Coordinates of C-alpha atoms and ligand atoms in Angstrom, one line a residue:
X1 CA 0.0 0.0 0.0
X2 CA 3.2 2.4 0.9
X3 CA 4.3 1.8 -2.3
X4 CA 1.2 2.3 -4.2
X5 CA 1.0 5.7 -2.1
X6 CA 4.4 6.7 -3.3
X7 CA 3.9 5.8 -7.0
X8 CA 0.7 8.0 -6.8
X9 CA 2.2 10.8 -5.1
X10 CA 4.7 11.1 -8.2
X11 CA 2.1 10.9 -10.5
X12 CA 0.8 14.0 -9.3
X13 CA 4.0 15.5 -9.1
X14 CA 4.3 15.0 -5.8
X15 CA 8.2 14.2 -5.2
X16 CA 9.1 14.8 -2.4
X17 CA 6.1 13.6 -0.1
X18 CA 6.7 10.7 -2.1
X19 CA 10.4 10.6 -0.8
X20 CA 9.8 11.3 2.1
X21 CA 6.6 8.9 3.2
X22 CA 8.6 6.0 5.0
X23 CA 10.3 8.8 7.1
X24 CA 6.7 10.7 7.4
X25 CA 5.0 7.6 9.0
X26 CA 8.1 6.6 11.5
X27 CA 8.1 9.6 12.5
X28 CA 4.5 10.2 13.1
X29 CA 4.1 6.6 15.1
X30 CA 7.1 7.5 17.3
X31 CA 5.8 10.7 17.8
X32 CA 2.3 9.9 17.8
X33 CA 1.3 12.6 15.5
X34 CA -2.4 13.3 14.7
X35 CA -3.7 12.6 11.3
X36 CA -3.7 16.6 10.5
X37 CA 0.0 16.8 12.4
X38 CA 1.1 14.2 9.7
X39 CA -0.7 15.7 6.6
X40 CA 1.2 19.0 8.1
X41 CA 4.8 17.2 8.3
X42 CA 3.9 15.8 4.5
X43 CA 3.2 18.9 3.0
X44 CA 6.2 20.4 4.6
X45 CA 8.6 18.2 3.1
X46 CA 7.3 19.1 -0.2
X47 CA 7.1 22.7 -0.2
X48 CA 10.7 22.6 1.7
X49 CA 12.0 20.0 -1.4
X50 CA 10.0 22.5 -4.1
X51 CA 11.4 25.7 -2.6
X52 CA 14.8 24.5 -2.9
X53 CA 14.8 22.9 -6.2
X54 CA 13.6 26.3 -7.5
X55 CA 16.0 28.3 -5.9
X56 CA 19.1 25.7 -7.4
X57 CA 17.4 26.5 -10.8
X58 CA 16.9 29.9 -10.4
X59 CA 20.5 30.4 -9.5
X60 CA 21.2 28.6 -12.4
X61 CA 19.5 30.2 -15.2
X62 CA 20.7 33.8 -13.0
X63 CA 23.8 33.2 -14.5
X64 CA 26.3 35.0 -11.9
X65 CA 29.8 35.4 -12.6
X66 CA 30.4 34.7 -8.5
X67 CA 28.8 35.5 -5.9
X68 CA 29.1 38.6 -3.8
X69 CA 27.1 39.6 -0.9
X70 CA 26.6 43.2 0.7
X71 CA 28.0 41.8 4.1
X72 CA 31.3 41.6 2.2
X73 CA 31.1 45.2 0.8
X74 CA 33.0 47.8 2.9
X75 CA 30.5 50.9 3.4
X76 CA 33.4 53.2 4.9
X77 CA 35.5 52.7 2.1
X78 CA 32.8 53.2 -0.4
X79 CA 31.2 56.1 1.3
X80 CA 28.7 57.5 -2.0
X81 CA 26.4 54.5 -0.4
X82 CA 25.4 53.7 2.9
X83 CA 24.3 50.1 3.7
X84 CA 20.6 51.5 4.7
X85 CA 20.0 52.8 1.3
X86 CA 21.2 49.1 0.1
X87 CA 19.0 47.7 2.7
X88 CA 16.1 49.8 1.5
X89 CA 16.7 48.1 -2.4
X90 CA 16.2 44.7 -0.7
X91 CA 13.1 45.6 0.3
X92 CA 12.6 45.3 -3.8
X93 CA 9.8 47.1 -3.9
X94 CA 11.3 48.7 -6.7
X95 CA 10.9 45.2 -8.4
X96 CA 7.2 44.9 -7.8
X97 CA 7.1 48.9 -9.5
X98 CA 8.9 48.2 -12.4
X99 CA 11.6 50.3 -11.6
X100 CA 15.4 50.0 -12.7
X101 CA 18.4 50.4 -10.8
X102 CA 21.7 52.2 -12.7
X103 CA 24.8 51.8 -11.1
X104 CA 27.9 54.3 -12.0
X105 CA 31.2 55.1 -11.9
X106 CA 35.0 54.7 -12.1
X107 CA 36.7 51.4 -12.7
X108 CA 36.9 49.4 -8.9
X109 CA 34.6 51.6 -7.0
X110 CA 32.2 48.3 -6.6
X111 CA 29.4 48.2 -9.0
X112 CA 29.6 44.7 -10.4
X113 CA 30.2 43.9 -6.6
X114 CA 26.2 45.8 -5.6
X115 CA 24.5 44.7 -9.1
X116 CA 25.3 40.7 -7.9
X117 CA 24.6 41.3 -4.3
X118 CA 21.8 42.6 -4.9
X119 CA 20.9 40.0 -7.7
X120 CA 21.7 36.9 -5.5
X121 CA 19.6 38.9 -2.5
X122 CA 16.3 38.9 -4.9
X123 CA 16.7 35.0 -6.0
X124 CA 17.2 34.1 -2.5
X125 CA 13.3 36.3 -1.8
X126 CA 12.1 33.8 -4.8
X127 CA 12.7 36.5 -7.7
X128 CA 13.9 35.5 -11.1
X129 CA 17.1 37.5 -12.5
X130 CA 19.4 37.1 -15.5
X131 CA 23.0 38.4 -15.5
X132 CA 24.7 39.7 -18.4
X133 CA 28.1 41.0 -18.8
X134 CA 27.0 44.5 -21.5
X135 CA 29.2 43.2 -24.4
X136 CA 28.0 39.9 -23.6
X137 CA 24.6 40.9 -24.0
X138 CA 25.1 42.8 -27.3
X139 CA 26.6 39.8 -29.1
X140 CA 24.1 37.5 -27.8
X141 CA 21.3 40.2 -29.1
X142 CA 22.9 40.9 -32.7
X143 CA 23.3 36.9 -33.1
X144 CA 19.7 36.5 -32.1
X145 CA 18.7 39.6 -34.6
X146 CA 20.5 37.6 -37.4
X147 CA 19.2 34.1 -36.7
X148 CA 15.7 35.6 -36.7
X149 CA 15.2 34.6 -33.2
X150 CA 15.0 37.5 -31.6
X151 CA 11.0 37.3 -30.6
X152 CA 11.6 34.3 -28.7
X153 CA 14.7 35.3 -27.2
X154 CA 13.3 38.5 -25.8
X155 CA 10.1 36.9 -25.1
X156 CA 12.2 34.6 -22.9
X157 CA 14.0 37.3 -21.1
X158 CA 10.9 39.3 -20.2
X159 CA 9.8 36.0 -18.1
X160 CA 12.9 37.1 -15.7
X161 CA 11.9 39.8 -13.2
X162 CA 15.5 41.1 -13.1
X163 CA 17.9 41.5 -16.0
X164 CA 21.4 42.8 -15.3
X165 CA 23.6 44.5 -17.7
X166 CA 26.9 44.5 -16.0
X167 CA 29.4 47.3 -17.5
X168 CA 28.1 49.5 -20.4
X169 CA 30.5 51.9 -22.0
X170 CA 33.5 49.8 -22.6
X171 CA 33.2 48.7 -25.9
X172 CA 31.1 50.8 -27.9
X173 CA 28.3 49.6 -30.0
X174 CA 28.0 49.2 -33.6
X175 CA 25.3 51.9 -34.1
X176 CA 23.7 49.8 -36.7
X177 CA 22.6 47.7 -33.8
X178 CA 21.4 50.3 -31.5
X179 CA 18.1 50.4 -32.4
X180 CA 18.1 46.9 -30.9
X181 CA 19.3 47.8 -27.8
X182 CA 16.5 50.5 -27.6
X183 CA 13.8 47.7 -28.7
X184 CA 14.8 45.7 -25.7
X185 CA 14.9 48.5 -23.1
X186 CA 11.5 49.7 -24.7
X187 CA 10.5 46.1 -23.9
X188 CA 11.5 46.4 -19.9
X189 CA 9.7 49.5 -19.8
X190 CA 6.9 49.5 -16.9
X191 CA 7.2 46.0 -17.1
X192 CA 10.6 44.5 -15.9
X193 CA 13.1 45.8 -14.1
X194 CA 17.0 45.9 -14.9
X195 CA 20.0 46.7 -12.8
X196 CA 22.6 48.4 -15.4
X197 CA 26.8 49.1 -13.9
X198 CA 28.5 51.9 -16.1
X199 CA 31.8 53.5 -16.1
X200 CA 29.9 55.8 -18.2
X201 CA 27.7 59.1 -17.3
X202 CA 24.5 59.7 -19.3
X203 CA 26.2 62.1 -21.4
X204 CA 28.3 60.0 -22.8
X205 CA 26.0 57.4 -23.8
X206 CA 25.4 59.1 -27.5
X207 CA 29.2 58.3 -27.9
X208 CA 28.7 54.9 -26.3
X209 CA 25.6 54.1 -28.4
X210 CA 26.9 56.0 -31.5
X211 CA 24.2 57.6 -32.4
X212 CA 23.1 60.4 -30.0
X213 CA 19.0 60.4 -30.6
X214 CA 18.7 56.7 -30.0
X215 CA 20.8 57.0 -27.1
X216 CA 18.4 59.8 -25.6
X217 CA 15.3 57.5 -26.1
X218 CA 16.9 54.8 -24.4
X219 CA 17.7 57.2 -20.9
X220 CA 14.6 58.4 -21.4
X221 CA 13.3 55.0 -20.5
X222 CA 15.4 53.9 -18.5
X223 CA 15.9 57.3 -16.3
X224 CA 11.8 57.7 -16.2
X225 CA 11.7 55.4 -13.4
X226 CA 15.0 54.6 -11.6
X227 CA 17.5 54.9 -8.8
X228 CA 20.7 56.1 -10.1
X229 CA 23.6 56.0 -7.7
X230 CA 26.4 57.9 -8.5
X231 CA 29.4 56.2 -6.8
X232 CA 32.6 58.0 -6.4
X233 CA 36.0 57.3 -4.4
X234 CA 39.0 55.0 -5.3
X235 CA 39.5 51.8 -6.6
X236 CA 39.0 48.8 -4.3
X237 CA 40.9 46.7 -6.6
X238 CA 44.4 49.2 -6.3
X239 CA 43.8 50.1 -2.7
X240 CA 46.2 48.3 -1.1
X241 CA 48.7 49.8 -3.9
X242 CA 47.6 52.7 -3.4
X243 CA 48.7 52.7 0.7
X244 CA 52.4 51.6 -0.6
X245 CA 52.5 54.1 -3.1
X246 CA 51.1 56.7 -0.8
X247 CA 54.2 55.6 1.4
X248 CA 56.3 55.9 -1.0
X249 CA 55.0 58.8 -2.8
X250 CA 56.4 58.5 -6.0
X251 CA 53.8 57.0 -8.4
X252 CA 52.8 59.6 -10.0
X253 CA 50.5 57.3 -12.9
X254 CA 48.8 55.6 -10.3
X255 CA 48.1 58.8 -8.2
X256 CA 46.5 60.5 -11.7
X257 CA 44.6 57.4 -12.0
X258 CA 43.0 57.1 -8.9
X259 CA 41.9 60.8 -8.5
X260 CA 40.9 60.8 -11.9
X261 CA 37.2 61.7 -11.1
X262 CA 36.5 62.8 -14.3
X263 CA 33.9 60.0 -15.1
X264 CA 31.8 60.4 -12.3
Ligands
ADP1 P1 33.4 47.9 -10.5 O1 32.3 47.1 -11.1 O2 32.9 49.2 -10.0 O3 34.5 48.1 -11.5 P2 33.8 45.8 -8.7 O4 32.5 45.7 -8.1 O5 34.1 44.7 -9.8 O6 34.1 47.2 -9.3 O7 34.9 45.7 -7.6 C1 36.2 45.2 -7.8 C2 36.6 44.3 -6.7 O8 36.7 45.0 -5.5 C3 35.6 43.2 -6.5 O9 36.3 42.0 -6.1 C4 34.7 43.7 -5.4 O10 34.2 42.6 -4.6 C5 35.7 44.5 -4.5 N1 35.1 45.7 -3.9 C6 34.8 46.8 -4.5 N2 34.3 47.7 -3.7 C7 34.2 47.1 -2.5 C8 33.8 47.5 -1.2 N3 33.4 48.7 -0.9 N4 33.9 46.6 -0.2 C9 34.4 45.3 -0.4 N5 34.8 44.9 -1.6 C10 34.7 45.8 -2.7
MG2 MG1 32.3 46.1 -12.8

């Protein structure tokens, strides 16, 4: 009969109370659970098993390049962002509104490091999310455009809540191409949310985009409903250079490059 049970329970998709029956009714005699207490224990074990099969997927399709979480980010050495204002974005209410979050600044000040904490912090609350390095993205969105695949592919990426666009501005885009770009950001609009990181400000996104009009439509969009942090201060990546160079104080290149401001 136990086994019938368990065959039936996978039928209807049941896994893990099927798994976990034998274990179910032990524990129920030596406990001497009620029949309700047992039904409780049963559908516990699936929704626990469920749960955590989704999250192993969704971290799967998310697509991180590591993972990073905001206790490991220093808040006095980046000082442009305090962790309640990060707090507040996990509250991802901004999600729910369809709002974006733009990420910008020099080289090393952390941006990649808030865009996948704050990534792996919404898959853990049960959100969906898609990483994409920019240049990644691009290629992946001309080859799509060439296969004639594109209205699947973006119909696919508007089933993930959050789509990340890790570094725009490094290598420019073909400007035959940018009217892609716009139809996909014009696809997000009001409807999903995306985190984008840039070394670059707004201004220079005509350069970016090479063509200055298209550019404007696509910060329309994206600036219409956003929180854009502007995050200033040195490199994390050179900061223990920069304390033996400040010792030494003779490096003049590195110096110029770390109070090189100009971008933010
Ligand atoms: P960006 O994307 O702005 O170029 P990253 O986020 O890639 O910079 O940061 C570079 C490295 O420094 C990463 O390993 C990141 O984890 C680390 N890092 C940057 N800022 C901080 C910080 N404030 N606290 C802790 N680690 C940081
Ligand atoms: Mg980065």
């Amino acid at each position: 009969m136990i086994t019938q049970a368990k065959e039936d329970l996978k039928k209807i998709k049941c896994y893990h109370m099927s798994s976990y029956l034998d274990e179910g009714i032990r524990n129920g005699k030596e406990k001497e659970l009620s029949n309700i207490e047992f039904l409780r224990k049963m559908l516990d074990a699936e929704i626990t098993g469920r749960n955590k099969n989704n999250l192993s997927r969704n971290m799967r399709l998310a697509n991180l390049p590591c993972e990073k979480n905001i206790e490991q980010f220093d808040f006095k050495f980046q000082t442009s962002i305090t962790k309640k204002q990060v707090n507040e974005w996990l509250s991802f209410e901004w999600i729910d509104n369809r709002q974006n979050l733009l990420l910008l600044g020099a080289p090393g000040v952390g941006k990649t490091h808030l865009a996948i904490a704050t990534a792996l912090e919404a898959i853990y609350r049960g959100y969906k999310v898609r990483f994409f390095s920019m240049n990644e993205f691009i290629e992946e969105m001309i080859i799509q455009e060439l296969n004639r695949t594109s209205k699947k592919w973006l119909s696919n990426l508007m089933k993930y809540d959050i789509i990340v666009l890790d570094e725009l501005g490094y290598l420019p885009v073909d400007s035959k191409y940018t009217h892609l770009f716009f139809r996909f950001v014009n696809e997000c609009y009001e409807y999903r949310s995306l985190i984008i990181t840039s070394n670059k400000m707004p201004s220079q996104w005509g350069v970016y985009f090479g063509d200055e009009s298209v550019a404007m439509a696509i910060l329309d969009r994206l600036l219409h409903r956003s929180t854009v942090v502007k995050m200033k201060g040195d490199s994390y990546r050179l900061r223990d250079k920069a304390e033996n160079l400040n010792k030494q104080k003779n490096d003049n290149i590195c110096n110029t490059f770390l109070s090189d401001q100009s971008l933010i």
